[in-house]
């Protein structure tokens, strides 16, 4: 069998992917490695592994089912656009930059937190804005569908502004038309 078929069997992908998801994954992988020789060098094998990770489905029906099986107050759905959506697609949409130097985060010690007036002891265990400002519950609960738009920053900023306007207006900025 092909490299993909051997890797799929070794990873037991058929256990977690539908036949359609596995077929699309295979097509994406083969599209990226078309024309590669049959016998792989170690470097080519590493490259193939990288392509396998890139073309892995970002969202699967099993993921949605597993999420929905947990005890929570909402149900997840499987959007049609996610059917052929890979991890590489997800990284592109989120603006991922593959730069290891960006992973180095300076260490924050307790003195830095003290300057901000915060410590691990004063941080609440949980916080729900819908409970803190019940008049704004509907505004905080709005879910925006950005589809394949890569402007998540704009959706986040607009949602934040909606919430701030509702809190500042003591709930007057709310309801189905409270969207920026």
mmCIF file of C-alpha atoms in Angstrom:
data_model
loop_
_atom_site.group_PDB
_atom_site.id
_atom_site.type_symbol
_atom_site.label_atom_id
_atom_site.label_comp_id
_atom_site.label_asym_id
_atom_site.label_seq_id
_atom_site.Cartn_x
_atom_site.Cartn_y
_atom_site.Cartn_z
ATOM 1 C CA UNK A 1 0.000 0.000 0.000
ATOM 2 C CA UNK A 2 0.904 3.647 -0.172
ATOM 3 C CA UNK A 3 2.702 5.542 2.572
ATOM 4 C CA UNK A 4 -0.623 7.126 3.543
ATOM 5 C CA UNK A 5 -2.396 3.777 3.779
ATOM 6 C CA UNK A 6 0.374 2.321 5.976
ATOM 7 C CA UNK A 7 0.377 5.423 8.200
ATOM 8 C CA UNK A 8 -3.440 5.388 8.412
ATOM 9 C CA UNK A 9 -3.428 1.741 9.466
ATOM 10 C CA UNK A 10 -0.653 2.279 12.042
ATOM 11 C CA UNK A 11 -2.529 5.265 13.529
ATOM 12 C CA UNK A 12 -5.877 3.440 13.373
ATOM 13 C CA UNK A 13 -7.410 6.462 11.649
ATOM 14 C CA UNK A 14 -10.454 4.446 10.592
ATOM 15 C CA UNK A 15 -11.430 4.292 14.284
ATOM 16 C CA UNK A 16 -11.736 8.076 14.546
ATOM 17 C CA UNK A 17 -12.593 9.230 11.029
ATOM 18 C CA UNK A 18 -15.631 8.571 8.887
ATOM 19 C CA UNK A 19 -14.981 6.983 5.486
ATOM 20 C CA UNK A 20 -15.552 10.411 3.882
ATOM 21 C CA UNK A 21 -13.130 12.160 6.284
ATOM 22 C CA UNK A 22 -10.475 9.496 5.660
ATOM 23 C CA UNK A 23 -10.951 9.774 1.887
ATOM 24 C CA UNK A 24 -10.618 13.571 1.929
ATOM 25 C CA UNK A 25 -7.556 13.327 4.205
ATOM 26 C CA UNK A 26 -5.974 10.838 1.781
ATOM 27 C CA UNK A 27 -6.738 13.116 -1.204
ATOM 28 C CA UNK A 28 -5.193 16.164 0.528
ATOM 29 C CA UNK A 29 -2.092 14.157 1.464
ATOM 30 C CA UNK A 30 -1.645 12.635 -1.995
ATOM 31 C CA UNK A 31 -2.182 16.047 -3.590
ATOM 32 C CA UNK A 32 0.723 17.420 -1.579
ATOM 33 C CA UNK A 33 3.135 14.540 -2.219
ATOM 34 C CA UNK A 34 2.246 13.702 -5.831
ATOM 35 C CA UNK A 35 5.280 12.578 -7.799
ATOM 36 C CA UNK A 36 7.331 11.480 -4.784
ATOM 37 C CA UNK A 37 9.436 8.352 -5.358
ATOM 38 C CA UNK A 38 8.283 4.964 -4.004
ATOM 39 C CA UNK A 39 11.325 4.342 -1.778
ATOM 40 C CA UNK A 40 11.637 7.079 0.836
ATOM 41 C CA UNK A 41 14.819 8.423 2.378
ATOM 42 C CA UNK A 42 14.752 9.340 6.080
ATOM 43 C CA UNK A 43 14.415 13.030 5.153
ATOM 44 C CA UNK A 44 11.531 12.283 2.780
ATOM 45 C CA UNK A 45 9.868 10.193 5.481
ATOM 46 C CA UNK A 46 10.087 13.156 7.900
ATOM 47 C CA UNK A 47 8.647 15.399 5.193
ATOM 48 C CA UNK A 48 5.776 12.953 4.669
ATOM 49 C CA UNK A 49 5.125 12.939 8.424
ATOM 50 C CA UNK A 50 4.953 16.723 8.331
ATOM 51 C CA UNK A 51 2.475 16.598 5.450
ATOM 52 C CA UNK A 52 0.412 13.998 7.345
ATOM 53 C CA UNK A 53 0.187 16.378 10.330
ATOM 54 C CA UNK A 54 -0.628 19.353 8.081
ATOM 55 C CA UNK A 55 -3.403 17.574 6.210
ATOM 56 C CA UNK A 56 -4.965 15.915 9.258
ATOM 57 C CA UNK A 57 -8.620 16.939 9.667
ATOM 58 C CA UNK A 58 -8.929 19.865 12.075
ATOM 59 C CA UNK A 59 -12.501 18.928 13.022
ATOM 60 C CA UNK A 60 -14.045 15.487 12.798
ATOM 61 C CA UNK A 61 -17.530 14.174 13.415
ATOM 62 C CA UNK A 62 -16.116 11.994 16.205
ATOM 63 C CA UNK A 63 -14.669 15.091 17.908
ATOM 64 C CA UNK A 64 -18.107 16.704 17.809
ATOM 65 C CA UNK A 65 -19.768 13.515 19.117
ATOM 66 C CA UNK A 66 -17.222 13.198 21.945
ATOM 67 C CA UNK A 67 -17.689 16.861 22.867
ATOM 68 C CA UNK A 68 -21.466 16.490 22.873
ATOM 69 C CA UNK A 69 -21.188 13.434 25.139
ATOM 70 C CA UNK A 70 -19.744 15.613 27.925
ATOM 71 C CA UNK A 71 -21.962 17.246 30.513
ATOM 72 C CA UNK A 72 -22.456 20.837 29.398
ATOM 73 C CA UNK A 73 -25.286 23.240 28.718
ATOM 74 C CA UNK A 74 -24.841 23.418 24.927
ATOM 75 C CA UNK A 75 -24.463 21.149 21.917
ATOM 76 C CA UNK A 76 -21.779 21.403 19.278
ATOM 77 C CA UNK A 77 -22.509 20.996 15.592
ATOM 78 C CA UNK A 78 -20.410 19.981 12.613
ATOM 79 C CA UNK A 79 -20.335 22.873 10.128
ATOM 80 C CA UNK A 80 -20.481 21.905 6.448
ATOM 81 C CA UNK A 81 -17.388 23.992 5.636
ATOM 82 C CA UNK A 82 -15.312 21.870 8.054
ATOM 83 C CA UNK A 83 -15.734 18.678 6.034
ATOM 84 C CA UNK A 84 -12.450 19.188 4.145
ATOM 85 C CA UNK A 85 -10.723 21.521 6.640
ATOM 86 C CA UNK A 86 -7.148 20.558 7.559
ATOM 87 C CA UNK A 87 -4.808 21.566 10.363
ATOM 88 C CA UNK A 88 -2.829 23.571 7.769
ATOM 89 C CA UNK A 89 -6.066 25.417 6.884
ATOM 90 C CA UNK A 90 -6.660 26.139 10.577
ATOM 91 C CA UNK A 91 -3.131 27.491 11.027
ATOM 92 C CA UNK A 92 -3.539 29.758 7.984
ATOM 93 C CA UNK A 93 -6.818 31.149 9.314
ATOM 94 C CA UNK A 94 -5.397 31.843 12.752
ATOM 95 C CA UNK A 95 -2.372 33.642 11.341
ATOM 96 C CA UNK A 96 0.044 30.989 12.625
ATOM 97 C CA UNK A 97 3.673 31.920 12.093
ATOM 98 C CA UNK A 98 6.070 28.988 12.395
ATOM 99 C CA UNK A 99 8.832 30.801 14.261
ATOM 100 C CA UNK A 100 10.282 28.983 17.307
ATOM 101 C CA UNK A 101 11.706 32.249 18.689
ATOM 102 C CA UNK A 102 8.142 33.443 19.270
ATOM 103 C CA UNK A 103 7.598 30.563 21.704
ATOM 104 C CA UNK A 104 9.981 32.000 24.272
ATOM 105 C CA UNK A 105 7.807 33.772 26.812
ATOM 106 C CA UNK A 106 9.489 35.725 29.593
ATOM 107 C CA UNK A 107 8.938 34.239 33.052
ATOM 108 C CA UNK A 108 6.478 36.123 35.227
ATOM 109 C CA UNK A 109 7.219 35.919 38.915
ATOM 110 C CA UNK A 110 5.043 36.838 41.871
ATOM 111 C CA UNK A 111 6.566 40.339 42.078
ATOM 112 C CA UNK A 112 5.261 41.132 38.579
ATOM 113 C CA UNK A 113 1.792 39.969 39.601
ATOM 114 C CA UNK A 114 1.944 42.024 42.801
ATOM 115 C CA UNK A 115 2.556 45.165 40.745
ATOM 116 C CA UNK A 116 -0.696 44.453 38.947
ATOM 117 C CA UNK A 117 -2.485 43.840 42.243
ATOM 118 C CA UNK A 118 -3.154 40.231 41.329
ATOM 119 C CA UNK A 119 -2.001 36.964 42.775
ATOM 120 C CA UNK A 120 -3.029 33.417 42.254
ATOM 121 C CA UNK A 121 -4.882 33.706 45.575
ATOM 122 C CA UNK A 122 -7.060 36.609 44.376
ATOM 123 C CA UNK A 123 -7.916 35.199 40.970
ATOM 124 C CA UNK A 124 -11.427 33.721 41.105
ATOM 125 C CA UNK A 125 -11.854 30.023 40.494
ATOM 126 C CA UNK A 126 -14.406 30.856 37.796
ATOM 127 C CA UNK A 127 -16.192 33.888 36.363
ATOM 128 C CA UNK A 128 -19.292 34.057 34.179
ATOM 129 C CA UNK A 129 -20.156 37.486 32.782
ATOM 130 C CA UNK A 130 -23.732 36.297 32.175
ATOM 131 C CA UNK A 131 -24.142 35.885 35.939
ATOM 132 C CA UNK A 132 -22.287 39.083 36.840
ATOM 133 C CA UNK A 133 -24.456 41.193 34.480
ATOM 134 C CA UNK A 134 -27.743 39.290 33.973
ATOM 135 C CA UNK A 135 -29.286 42.136 31.932
ATOM 136 C CA UNK A 136 -26.591 41.469 29.328
ATOM 137 C CA UNK A 137 -26.920 37.670 29.270
ATOM 138 C CA UNK A 138 -28.171 37.606 25.649
ATOM 139 C CA UNK A 139 -25.338 39.864 24.464
ATOM 140 C CA UNK A 140 -22.683 37.700 26.126
ATOM 141 C CA UNK A 141 -24.313 34.537 24.752
ATOM 142 C CA UNK A 142 -24.312 35.579 21.087
ATOM 143 C CA UNK A 143 -22.285 33.229 18.900
ATOM 144 C CA UNK A 144 -20.950 34.747 15.704
ATOM 145 C CA UNK A 145 -20.315 32.504 12.717
ATOM 146 C CA UNK A 146 -17.247 33.772 10.933
ATOM 147 C CA UNK A 147 -17.179 30.773 8.598
ATOM 148 C CA UNK A 148 -13.811 30.607 6.877
ATOM 149 C CA UNK A 149 -13.050 34.281 7.505
ATOM 150 C CA UNK A 150 -9.599 34.724 9.011
ATOM 151 C CA UNK A 151 -10.543 37.901 10.843
ATOM 152 C CA UNK A 152 -11.208 36.337 14.239
ATOM 153 C CA UNK A 153 -9.613 39.407 15.801
ATOM 154 C CA UNK A 154 -12.409 41.559 14.337
ATOM 155 C CA UNK A 155 -15.129 39.223 15.616
ATOM 156 C CA UNK A 156 -13.505 39.161 19.061
ATOM 157 C CA UNK A 157 -13.204 42.948 19.136
ATOM 158 C CA UNK A 158 -16.831 43.434 18.041
ATOM 159 C CA UNK A 159 -18.065 40.931 20.645
ATOM 160 C CA UNK A 160 -16.052 42.672 23.344
ATOM 161 C CA UNK A 161 -17.512 46.040 22.349
ATOM 162 C CA UNK A 162 -21.047 44.608 22.425
ATOM 163 C CA UNK A 163 -20.467 43.390 25.975
ATOM 164 C CA UNK A 164 -18.883 46.640 27.150
ATOM 165 C CA UNK A 165 -21.731 48.711 25.649
ATOM 166 C CA UNK A 166 -24.329 46.530 27.354
ATOM 167 C CA UNK A 167 -22.621 46.756 30.755
ATOM 168 C CA UNK A 168 -22.067 50.524 30.404
ATOM 169 C CA UNK A 169 -25.731 51.072 29.448
ATOM 170 C CA UNK A 170 -26.962 48.867 32.307
ATOM 171 C CA UNK A 171 -28.502 46.429 29.846
ATOM 172 C CA UNK A 172 -30.142 48.932 27.507
ATOM 173 C CA UNK A 173 -27.813 47.890 24.694
ATOM 174 C CA UNK A 174 -29.137 44.336 24.339
ATOM 175 C CA UNK A 175 -31.528 42.228 22.352
ATOM 176 C CA UNK A 176 -31.370 40.873 18.809
ATOM 177 C CA UNK A 177 -30.154 44.186 17.316
ATOM 178 C CA UNK A 178 -27.247 44.576 19.752
ATOM 179 C CA UNK A 179 -24.543 43.662 17.253
ATOM 180 C CA UNK A 180 -21.616 45.748 16.142
#
